Short mmCIF file of C-alpha atoms in Angstrom, two decimals:
data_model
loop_
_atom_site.label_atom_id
_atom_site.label_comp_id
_atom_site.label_asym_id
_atom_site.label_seq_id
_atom_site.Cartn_x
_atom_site.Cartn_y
_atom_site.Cartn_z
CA UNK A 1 0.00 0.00 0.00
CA UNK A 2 1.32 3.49 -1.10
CA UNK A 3 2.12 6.24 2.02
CA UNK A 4 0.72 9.06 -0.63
CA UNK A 5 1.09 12.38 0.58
CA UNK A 6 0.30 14.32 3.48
CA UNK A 7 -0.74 17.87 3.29
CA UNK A 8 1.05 19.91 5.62
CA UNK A 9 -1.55 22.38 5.89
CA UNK A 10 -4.68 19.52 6.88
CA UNK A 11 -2.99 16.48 7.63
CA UNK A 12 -5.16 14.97 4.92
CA UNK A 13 -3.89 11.97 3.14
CA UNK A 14 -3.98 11.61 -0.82
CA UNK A 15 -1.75 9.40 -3.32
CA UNK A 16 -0.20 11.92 -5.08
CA UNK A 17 1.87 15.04 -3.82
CA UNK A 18 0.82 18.36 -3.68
CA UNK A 19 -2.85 16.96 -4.86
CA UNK A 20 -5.33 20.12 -5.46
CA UNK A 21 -8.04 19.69 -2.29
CA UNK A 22 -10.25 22.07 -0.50
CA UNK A 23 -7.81 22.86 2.36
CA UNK A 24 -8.66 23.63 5.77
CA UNK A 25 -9.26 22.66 9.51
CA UNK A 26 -12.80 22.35 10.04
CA UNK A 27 -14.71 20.69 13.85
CA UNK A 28 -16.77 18.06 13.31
CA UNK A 29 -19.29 18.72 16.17
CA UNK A 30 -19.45 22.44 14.97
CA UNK A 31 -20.02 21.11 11.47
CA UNK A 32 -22.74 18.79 13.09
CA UNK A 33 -24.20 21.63 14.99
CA UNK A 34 -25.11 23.90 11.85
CA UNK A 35 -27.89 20.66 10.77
CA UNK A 36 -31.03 19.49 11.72
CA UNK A 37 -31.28 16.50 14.37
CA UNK A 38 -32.61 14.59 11.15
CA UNK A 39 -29.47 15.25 8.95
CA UNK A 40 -27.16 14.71 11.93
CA UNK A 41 -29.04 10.88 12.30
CA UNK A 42 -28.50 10.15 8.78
CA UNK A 43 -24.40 11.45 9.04
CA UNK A 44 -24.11 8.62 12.37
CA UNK A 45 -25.67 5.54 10.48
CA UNK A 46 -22.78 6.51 7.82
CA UNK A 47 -20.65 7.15 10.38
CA UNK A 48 -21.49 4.14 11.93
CA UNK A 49 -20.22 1.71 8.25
CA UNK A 50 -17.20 3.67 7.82
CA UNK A 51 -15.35 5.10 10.42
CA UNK A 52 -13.50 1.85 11.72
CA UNK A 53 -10.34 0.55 11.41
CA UNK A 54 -8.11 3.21 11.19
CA UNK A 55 -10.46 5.45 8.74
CA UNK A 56 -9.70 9.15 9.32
CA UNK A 57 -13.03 11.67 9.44
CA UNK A 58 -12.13 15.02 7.85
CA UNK A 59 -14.87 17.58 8.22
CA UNK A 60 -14.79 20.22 5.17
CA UNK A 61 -16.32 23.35 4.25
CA UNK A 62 -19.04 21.66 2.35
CA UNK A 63 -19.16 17.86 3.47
CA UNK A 64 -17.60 15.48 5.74
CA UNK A 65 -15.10 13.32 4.39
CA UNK A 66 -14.01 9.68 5.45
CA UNK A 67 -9.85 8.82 4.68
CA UNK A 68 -7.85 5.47 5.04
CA UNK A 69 -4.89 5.78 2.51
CA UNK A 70 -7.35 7.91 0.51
CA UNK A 71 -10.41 9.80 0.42
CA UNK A 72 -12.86 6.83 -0.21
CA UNK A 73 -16.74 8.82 1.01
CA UNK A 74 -18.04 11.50 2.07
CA UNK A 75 -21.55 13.17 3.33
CA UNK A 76 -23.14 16.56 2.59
CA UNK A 77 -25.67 17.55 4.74
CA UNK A 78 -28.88 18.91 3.73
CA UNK A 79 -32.17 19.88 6.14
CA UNK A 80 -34.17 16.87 5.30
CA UNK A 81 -31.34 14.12 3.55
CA UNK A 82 -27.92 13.66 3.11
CA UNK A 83 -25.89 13.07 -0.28
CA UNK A 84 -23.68 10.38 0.10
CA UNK A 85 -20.24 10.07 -2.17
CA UNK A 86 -18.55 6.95 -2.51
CA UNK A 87 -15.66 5.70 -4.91
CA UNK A 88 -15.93 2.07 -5.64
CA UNK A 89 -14.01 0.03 -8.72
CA UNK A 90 -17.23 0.02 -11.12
CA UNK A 91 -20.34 1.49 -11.88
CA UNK A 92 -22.89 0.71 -10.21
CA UNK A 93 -26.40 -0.20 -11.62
CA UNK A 94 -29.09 0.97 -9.03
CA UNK A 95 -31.65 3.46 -9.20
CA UNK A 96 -30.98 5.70 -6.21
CA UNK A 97 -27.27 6.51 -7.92
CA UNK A 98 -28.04 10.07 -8.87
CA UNK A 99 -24.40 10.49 -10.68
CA UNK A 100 -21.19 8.92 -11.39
CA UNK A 101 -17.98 11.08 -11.73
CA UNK A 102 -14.82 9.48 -13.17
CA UNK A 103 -11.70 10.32 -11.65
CA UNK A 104 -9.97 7.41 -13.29
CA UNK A 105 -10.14 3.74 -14.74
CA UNK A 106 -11.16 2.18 -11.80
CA UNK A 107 -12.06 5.13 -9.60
CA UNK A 108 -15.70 5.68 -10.38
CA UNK A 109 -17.16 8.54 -8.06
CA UNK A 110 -21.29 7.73 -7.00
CA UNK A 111 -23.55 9.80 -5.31
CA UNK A 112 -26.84 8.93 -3.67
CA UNK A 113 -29.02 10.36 -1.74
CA UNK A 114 -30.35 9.56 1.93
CA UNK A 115 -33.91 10.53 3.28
CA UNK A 116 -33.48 8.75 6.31
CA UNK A 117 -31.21 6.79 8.67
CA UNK A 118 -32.84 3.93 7.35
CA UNK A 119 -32.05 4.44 4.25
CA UNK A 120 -28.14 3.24 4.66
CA UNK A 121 -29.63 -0.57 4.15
CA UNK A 122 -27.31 -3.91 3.18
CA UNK A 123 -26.88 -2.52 -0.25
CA UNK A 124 -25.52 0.80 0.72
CA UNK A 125 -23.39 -0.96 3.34
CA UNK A 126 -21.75 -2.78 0.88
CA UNK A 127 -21.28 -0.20 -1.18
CA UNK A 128 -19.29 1.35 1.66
CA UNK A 129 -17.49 -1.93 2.78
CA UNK A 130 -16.52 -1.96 -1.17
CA UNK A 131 -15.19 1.84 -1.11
CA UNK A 132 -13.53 1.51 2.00
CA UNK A 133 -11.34 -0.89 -0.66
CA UNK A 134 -10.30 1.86 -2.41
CA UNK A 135 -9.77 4.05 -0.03
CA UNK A 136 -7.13 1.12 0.98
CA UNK A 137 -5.92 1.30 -2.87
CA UNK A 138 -6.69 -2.75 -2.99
CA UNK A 139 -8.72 -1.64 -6.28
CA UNK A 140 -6.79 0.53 -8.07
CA UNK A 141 -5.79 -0.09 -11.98
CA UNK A 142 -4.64 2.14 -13.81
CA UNK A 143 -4.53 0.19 -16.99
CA UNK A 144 -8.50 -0.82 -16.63
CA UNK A 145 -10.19 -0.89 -19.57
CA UNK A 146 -13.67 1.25 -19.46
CA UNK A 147 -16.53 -0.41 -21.03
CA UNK A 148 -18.70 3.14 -22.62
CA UNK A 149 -21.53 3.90 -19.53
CA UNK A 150 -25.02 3.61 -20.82
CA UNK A 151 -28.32 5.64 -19.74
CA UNK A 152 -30.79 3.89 -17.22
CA UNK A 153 -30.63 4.47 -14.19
CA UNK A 154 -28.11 7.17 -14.08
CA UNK A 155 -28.84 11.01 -15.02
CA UNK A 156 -25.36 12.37 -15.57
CA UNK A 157 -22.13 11.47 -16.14
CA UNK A 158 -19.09 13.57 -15.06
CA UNK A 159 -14.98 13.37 -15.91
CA UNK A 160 -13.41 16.14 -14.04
CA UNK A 161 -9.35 15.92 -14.90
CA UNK A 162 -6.36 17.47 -16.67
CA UNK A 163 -6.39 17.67 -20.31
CA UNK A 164 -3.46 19.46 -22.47
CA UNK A 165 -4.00 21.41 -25.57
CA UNK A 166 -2.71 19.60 -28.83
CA UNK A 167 -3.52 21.59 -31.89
CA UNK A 168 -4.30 25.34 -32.46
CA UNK A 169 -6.14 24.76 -35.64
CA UNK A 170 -9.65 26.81 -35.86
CA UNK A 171 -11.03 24.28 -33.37
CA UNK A 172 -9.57 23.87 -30.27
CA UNK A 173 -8.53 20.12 -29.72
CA UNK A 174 -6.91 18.61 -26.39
CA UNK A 175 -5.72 15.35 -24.99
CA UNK A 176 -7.90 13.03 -23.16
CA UNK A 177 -7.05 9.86 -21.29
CA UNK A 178 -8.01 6.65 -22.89
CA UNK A 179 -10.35 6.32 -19.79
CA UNK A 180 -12.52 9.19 -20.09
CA UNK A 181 -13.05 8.62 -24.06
CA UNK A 182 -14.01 5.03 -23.28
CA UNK A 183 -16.46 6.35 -20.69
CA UNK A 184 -18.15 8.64 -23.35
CA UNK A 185 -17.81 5.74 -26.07
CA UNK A 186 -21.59 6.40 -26.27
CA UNK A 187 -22.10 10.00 -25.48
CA UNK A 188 -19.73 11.39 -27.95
CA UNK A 189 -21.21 14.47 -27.60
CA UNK A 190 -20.78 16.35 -24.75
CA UNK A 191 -20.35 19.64 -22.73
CA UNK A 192 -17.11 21.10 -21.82
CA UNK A 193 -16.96 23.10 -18.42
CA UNK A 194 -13.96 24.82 -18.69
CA UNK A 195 -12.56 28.26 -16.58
CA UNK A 196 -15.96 28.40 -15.87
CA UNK A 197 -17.39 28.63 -19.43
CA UNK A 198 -19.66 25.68 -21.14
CA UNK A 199 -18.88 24.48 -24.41
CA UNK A 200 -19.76 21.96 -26.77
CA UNK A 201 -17.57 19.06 -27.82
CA UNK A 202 -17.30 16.15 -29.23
CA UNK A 203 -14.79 13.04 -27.73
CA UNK A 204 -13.58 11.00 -31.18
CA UNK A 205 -10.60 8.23 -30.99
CA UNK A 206 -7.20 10.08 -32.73
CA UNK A 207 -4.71 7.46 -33.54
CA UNK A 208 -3.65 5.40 -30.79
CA UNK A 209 -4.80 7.82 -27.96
CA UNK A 210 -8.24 9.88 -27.84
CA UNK A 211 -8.97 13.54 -27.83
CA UNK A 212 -11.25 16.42 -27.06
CA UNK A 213 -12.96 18.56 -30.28
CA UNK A 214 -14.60 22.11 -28.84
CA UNK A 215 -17.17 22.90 -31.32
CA UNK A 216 -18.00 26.47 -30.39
CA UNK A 217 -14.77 27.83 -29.17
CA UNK A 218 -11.29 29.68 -29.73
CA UNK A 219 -8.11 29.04 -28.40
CA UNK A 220 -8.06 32.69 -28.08
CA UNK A 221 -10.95 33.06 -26.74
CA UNK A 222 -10.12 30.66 -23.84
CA UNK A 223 -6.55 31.57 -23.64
CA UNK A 224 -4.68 28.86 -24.48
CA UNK A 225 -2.03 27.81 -26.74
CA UNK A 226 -0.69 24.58 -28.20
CA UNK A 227 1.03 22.51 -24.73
CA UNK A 228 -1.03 24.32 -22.41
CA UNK A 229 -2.64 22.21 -19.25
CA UNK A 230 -6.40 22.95 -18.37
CA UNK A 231 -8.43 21.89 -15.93
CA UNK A 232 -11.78 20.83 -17.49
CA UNK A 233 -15.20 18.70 -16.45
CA UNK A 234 -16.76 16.78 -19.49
CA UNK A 235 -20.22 15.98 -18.89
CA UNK A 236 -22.87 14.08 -20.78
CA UNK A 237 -26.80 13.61 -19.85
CA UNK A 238 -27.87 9.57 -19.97
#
């Protein structure tokens, strides 16, 4: 199992150095005290599956996070329910998953949400039990092949990550791991959230590797130039 890094700053643990987080030192009873008795209930029966064993809990400025190597859940608290985040090997195919973000082959990011305590049955459980496996990094491939993620029952599909600009022809076209174009192998079409700007795009296979097309956009116009990093979300309604 990989140390990772530690930030300084947080003491929170990640696998690689100086990875971008939301920083900060936060209480977790204050954090608790800000929500409803209700909310609170639904954070302990979470609480209750995942902090064992060794599992750090890291409040944050907008949810409370759970930690063994890495950052494997975490809970944001509304008045009446709770969304619950989870990274587990695979997608999984049940109706209450709301959304999957992919944050690499074999780190697929689900959110569901909570109405009640009760709510955090067998299935959720092992859901938990199976995250808590890679927050241990027992999971982790990064050579996984992606089979393309189909409609029913999610609603959205998200790839946050770091692409690199590869051509400054009239349309702006950028790098993609083979992941995230396997992902989108039947959304091709998507939309580009990038410095805070949505564009269109299209995700096509270039060669050996894969790439990003931005339909309605300048390099110019976002300020970028041919080996330029950016920071980018692709998303894609299922």
């Amino acid at each position: 199992m990989s140390a990772g890094w530690v930030c300084p700053a947080c003491e929170r643990r990640f696998a690689n150095a100086n990875q971008w987080h939301s920083c900060g030192n936060v209480d977790l009873d204050a954090t608790l005290a800000r929500h409803t008795a209700h909310a609170v209930a639904i954070y302990r029966a979470v609480e209750a599956v995942t902090a064992s064993g060794g599992v750090r809990v890291h409040p944050q400025r907008t949810r409370i996070a759970f930690i063994s190597t890495m950052t494997f859940a975490g809970v944001q608290l509304a008045t009446r329910w709770a969304d619950l985040s989870f990274i587990v090997a695979g997608p999984i195919d049940d109706e209450r998953v709301r959304r999957i973000e992919l944050y690499g082959p074999t780190s697929f990011g689900h959110t569901v949400r909570l109405m009640s305590p009760d709510d955090v049955d067998a299935d959720v459980r092992n859901w938990l039990t199976e995250a808590r496996r890679r927050g241990d990094q027992e999971t982790l491939d990064p050579h996984a092949v992606v089979e393309p993620i189909l409609g029913r029952p999610l609603e959205v599909l998200r790839v946050p990550l770091r692409s690199t600009v590869v051509s400054t022809g009239p349309r702006p076209v950028l790098g993609l791991p083979r992941y995230a174009a396997q992902a989108f192998g039947a959304h091709p079409s998507v939309r580009v959230t990038i410095r805070a700007a949505v564009h269109a795009g299209t995700v096509r296979a270039r060669g050996d590797g894969c790439e990003l097309v931005l339909d309605d956009v300048t390099l110019g116009q976002l300020g970028l130039g041919a080996g330029d990093p950016a920071d980018l979300t692709l998303t894609a309604d299922l």
